């Protein structure tokens, strides 16, 4: 075999090895068994784990709440609609009666310098618990008109501010 053929075979072997490694990593990433067990541990003083779910009153957040309850996590449910939050909590308690649930009623659009007292209350509620999971699900893209797809140049600045505060913070 000539030197050129040997060199090409060596480069091909390196390329093939790299391709196999990348493909194996990709397959492992998407096919591995995902488990929340690593987050389900008691604190050093024996406090059970809690999960915080923002935007838990409906949709995906509600689904997360039910799944985390199924996984035996105590729940802190956040939302701005008290009746929807109570409905979610009641349905979880019906299915999983041993799960402890706390509700945090707050509108994420209204955060800013003026809401420090409300933020302190939320922090005080949560910090005494052993929180091991945060599912930050709250978000919005709609305007008060209900229109999602419109130019910002026609929007009220306070509506734009509310969208930014909800989705990205200050």
Tab-separated table of C-alpha atoms in Angstrom:
chain	number	residue	atom	x	y	z
A	1	UNK	CA	0.000	0.000	0.000
A	2	UNK	CA	1.332	3.399	-0.891
A	3	UNK	CA	1.877	6.156	1.618
A	4	UNK	CA	-0.959	8.149	0.049
A	5	UNK	CA	-3.421	5.254	0.427
A	6	UNK	CA	-2.374	4.733	4.035
A	7	UNK	CA	-2.858	8.420	4.785
A	8	UNK	CA	-6.324	8.435	3.178
A	9	UNK	CA	-7.293	5.289	5.117
A	10	UNK	CA	-6.120	6.900	8.359
A	11	UNK	CA	-8.098	10.112	7.677
A	12	UNK	CA	-11.150	8.029	6.756
A	13	UNK	CA	-10.867	6.011	9.976
A	14	UNK	CA	-10.664	9.200	12.053
A	15	UNK	CA	-13.656	10.716	10.234
A	16	UNK	CA	-15.689	7.505	10.638
A	17	UNK	CA	-14.804	7.289	14.351
A	18	UNK	CA	-15.886	10.879	14.872
A	19	UNK	CA	-19.148	10.292	12.970
A	20	UNK	CA	-19.918	7.175	15.041
A	21	UNK	CA	-19.221	9.086	18.280
A	22	UNK	CA	-21.424	12.042	17.263
A	23	UNK	CA	-24.255	9.769	16.111
A	24	UNK	CA	-24.043	7.678	19.283
A	25	UNK	CA	-24.143	10.810	21.448
A	26	UNK	CA	-27.175	12.105	19.572
A	27	UNK	CA	-29.015	8.780	19.843
A	28	UNK	CA	-28.178	8.476	23.553
A	29	UNK	CA	-29.392	12.018	24.234
A	30	UNK	CA	-32.829	11.365	22.762
A	31	UNK	CA	-33.356	7.734	23.733
A	32	UNK	CA	-32.065	7.627	27.298
A	33	UNK	CA	-34.474	7.127	30.121
A	34	UNK	CA	-35.309	10.461	31.684
A	35	UNK	CA	-36.036	10.409	35.364
A	36	UNK	CA	-36.998	12.937	37.962
A	37	UNK	CA	-35.739	10.641	40.710
A	38	UNK	CA	-32.496	12.573	41.046
A	39	UNK	CA	-34.538	15.596	42.174
A	40	UNK	CA	-36.738	13.608	44.534
A	41	UNK	CA	-34.707	13.620	47.736
A	42	UNK	CA	-35.329	14.842	51.244
A	43	UNK	CA	-33.362	17.712	52.701
A	44	UNK	CA	-30.874	17.112	55.487
A	45	UNK	CA	-33.580	17.790	58.072
A	46	UNK	CA	-36.005	15.354	56.413
A	47	UNK	CA	-38.164	17.877	54.549
A	48	UNK	CA	-39.772	16.326	51.447
A	49	UNK	CA	-39.096	17.800	47.992
A	50	UNK	CA	-41.294	20.471	46.453
A	51	UNK	CA	-41.690	21.593	42.844
A	52	UNK	CA	-42.604	25.141	41.803
A	53	UNK	CA	-44.672	25.420	38.632
A	54	UNK	CA	-45.288	28.919	37.291
A	55	UNK	CA	-48.270	29.356	34.995
A	56	UNK	CA	-49.870	26.238	36.483
A	57	UNK	CA	-53.495	27.295	36.123
A	58	UNK	CA	-53.914	26.017	32.571
A	59	UNK	CA	-52.341	24.302	29.582
A	60	UNK	CA	-48.777	23.041	29.765
A	61	UNK	CA	-48.283	24.253	33.348
A	62	UNK	CA	-51.321	22.258	34.448
A	63	UNK	CA	-49.869	19.214	32.695
A	64	UNK	CA	-46.537	19.693	34.465
A	65	UNK	CA	-48.358	19.945	37.791
A	66	UNK	CA	-50.183	16.660	37.235
A	67	UNK	CA	-47.015	14.882	36.103
A	68	UNK	CA	-44.954	16.122	39.052
A	69	UNK	CA	-47.738	15.077	41.429
A	70	UNK	CA	-47.699	11.642	39.779
A	71	UNK	CA	-43.962	11.562	40.485
A	72	UNK	CA	-44.800	12.239	44.173
A	73	UNK	CA	-43.573	15.837	44.427
A	74	UNK	CA	-45.336	18.326	46.672
A	75	UNK	CA	-46.393	21.315	44.593
A	76	UNK	CA	-46.303	25.094	44.698
A	77	UNK	CA	-48.680	26.201	41.963
A	78	UNK	CA	-48.371	29.742	40.625
A	79	UNK	CA	-50.990	31.523	38.559
A	80	UNK	CA	-52.993	34.700	38.324
A	81	UNK	CA	-56.491	33.178	38.214
A	82	UNK	CA	-57.501	31.951	41.671
A	83	UNK	CA	-60.455	29.842	40.544
A	84	UNK	CA	-58.389	28.036	37.884
A	85	UNK	CA	-55.593	27.415	40.392
A	86	UNK	CA	-58.085	26.035	42.904
A	87	UNK	CA	-59.540	23.754	40.198
A	88	UNK	CA	-56.079	22.425	39.320
A	89	UNK	CA	-55.258	21.869	42.998
A	90	UNK	CA	-58.590	20.088	43.576
A	91	UNK	CA	-58.129	17.775	40.598
A	92	UNK	CA	-54.607	16.893	41.748
A	93	UNK	CA	-55.783	16.288	45.332
A	94	UNK	CA	-58.543	14.003	44.023
A	95	UNK	CA	-56.082	11.890	42.066
A	96	UNK	CA	-53.111	12.165	44.456
A	97	UNK	CA	-54.491	12.753	47.980
A	98	UNK	CA	-51.078	12.557	49.713
A	99	UNK	CA	-49.596	15.474	47.763
A	100	UNK	CA	-49.271	18.785	49.605
A	101	UNK	CA	-50.142	21.834	47.524
A	102	UNK	CA	-49.551	25.533	48.111
A	103	UNK	CA	-50.913	28.234	45.855
A	104	UNK	CA	-49.150	31.455	44.889
A	105	UNK	CA	-51.543	33.927	43.331
A	106	UNK	CA	-49.671	36.563	41.354
A	107	UNK	CA	-49.720	38.206	37.932
A	108	UNK	CA	-46.267	37.876	36.368
A	109	UNK	CA	-46.992	40.812	34.018
A	110	UNK	CA	-47.062	43.253	36.914
A	111	UNK	CA	-43.580	42.741	38.325
A	112	UNK	CA	-41.347	45.724	38.694
A	113	UNK	CA	-40.172	48.128	41.355
A	114	UNK	CA	-43.718	48.672	42.628
A	115	UNK	CA	-44.315	45.030	43.451
A	116	UNK	CA	-41.435	44.356	45.851
A	117	UNK	CA	-43.828	43.660	48.731
A	118	UNK	CA	-45.619	40.985	46.689
A	119	UNK	CA	-42.284	39.478	45.614
A	120	UNK	CA	-41.120	39.338	49.240
A	121	UNK	CA	-44.314	37.486	50.178
A	122	UNK	CA	-43.702	34.929	47.409
A	123	UNK	CA	-40.071	34.451	48.441
A	124	UNK	CA	-41.080	34.042	52.095
A	125	UNK	CA	-43.651	31.406	51.078
A	126	UNK	CA	-41.182	29.400	49.028
A	127	UNK	CA	-37.856	29.731	50.850
A	128	UNK	CA	-38.940	27.700	53.884
A	129	UNK	CA	-39.636	24.693	51.644
A	130	UNK	CA	-37.200	22.215	50.124
A	131	UNK	CA	-37.634	23.167	46.449
A	132	UNK	CA	-35.787	20.852	44.072
A	133	UNK	CA	-37.559	21.660	40.783
A	134	UNK	CA	-38.581	24.946	39.163
A	135	UNK	CA	-40.741	24.696	36.056
A	136	UNK	CA	-40.769	28.242	34.751
A	137	UNK	CA	-43.771	27.982	32.473
A	138	UNK	CA	-45.340	31.433	32.690
A	139	UNK	CA	-45.269	33.448	29.502
A	140	UNK	CA	-47.318	35.484	27.103
A	141	UNK	CA	-47.266	36.818	23.608
A	142	UNK	CA	-50.737	38.238	23.359
A	143	UNK	CA	-51.799	41.813	23.672
A	144	UNK	CA	-54.962	43.009	25.427
A	145	UNK	CA	-56.627	42.883	21.998
A	146	UNK	CA	-55.828	39.154	21.839
A	147	UNK	CA	-53.725	39.620	18.708
A	148	UNK	CA	-50.451	37.699	18.821
A	149	UNK	CA	-49.091	38.668	15.415
A	150	UNK	CA	-48.926	42.429	15.131
A	151	UNK	CA	-46.261	45.086	14.850
A	152	UNK	CA	-44.997	46.573	18.086
A	153	UNK	CA	-45.127	50.053	16.571
A	154	UNK	CA	-48.926	50.044	16.971
A	155	UNK	CA	-48.900	48.731	20.553
A	156	UNK	CA	-49.252	50.641	23.774
A	157	UNK	CA	-45.833	50.896	25.526
A	158	UNK	CA	-47.297	49.507	28.760
A	159	UNK	CA	-48.486	46.388	26.869
A	160	UNK	CA	-45.004	45.874	25.438
A	161	UNK	CA	-43.550	46.329	28.925
A	162	UNK	CA	-45.928	43.684	30.315
A	163	UNK	CA	-44.892	41.172	27.622
A	164	UNK	CA	-41.198	41.795	28.297
A	165	UNK	CA	-41.648	41.571	32.081
A	166	UNK	CA	-43.542	38.296	31.786
A	167	UNK	CA	-41.240	36.555	29.337
A	168	UNK	CA	-37.840	37.983	30.144
A	169	UNK	CA	-37.912	39.922	33.369
A	170	UNK	CA	-36.446	43.324	33.879
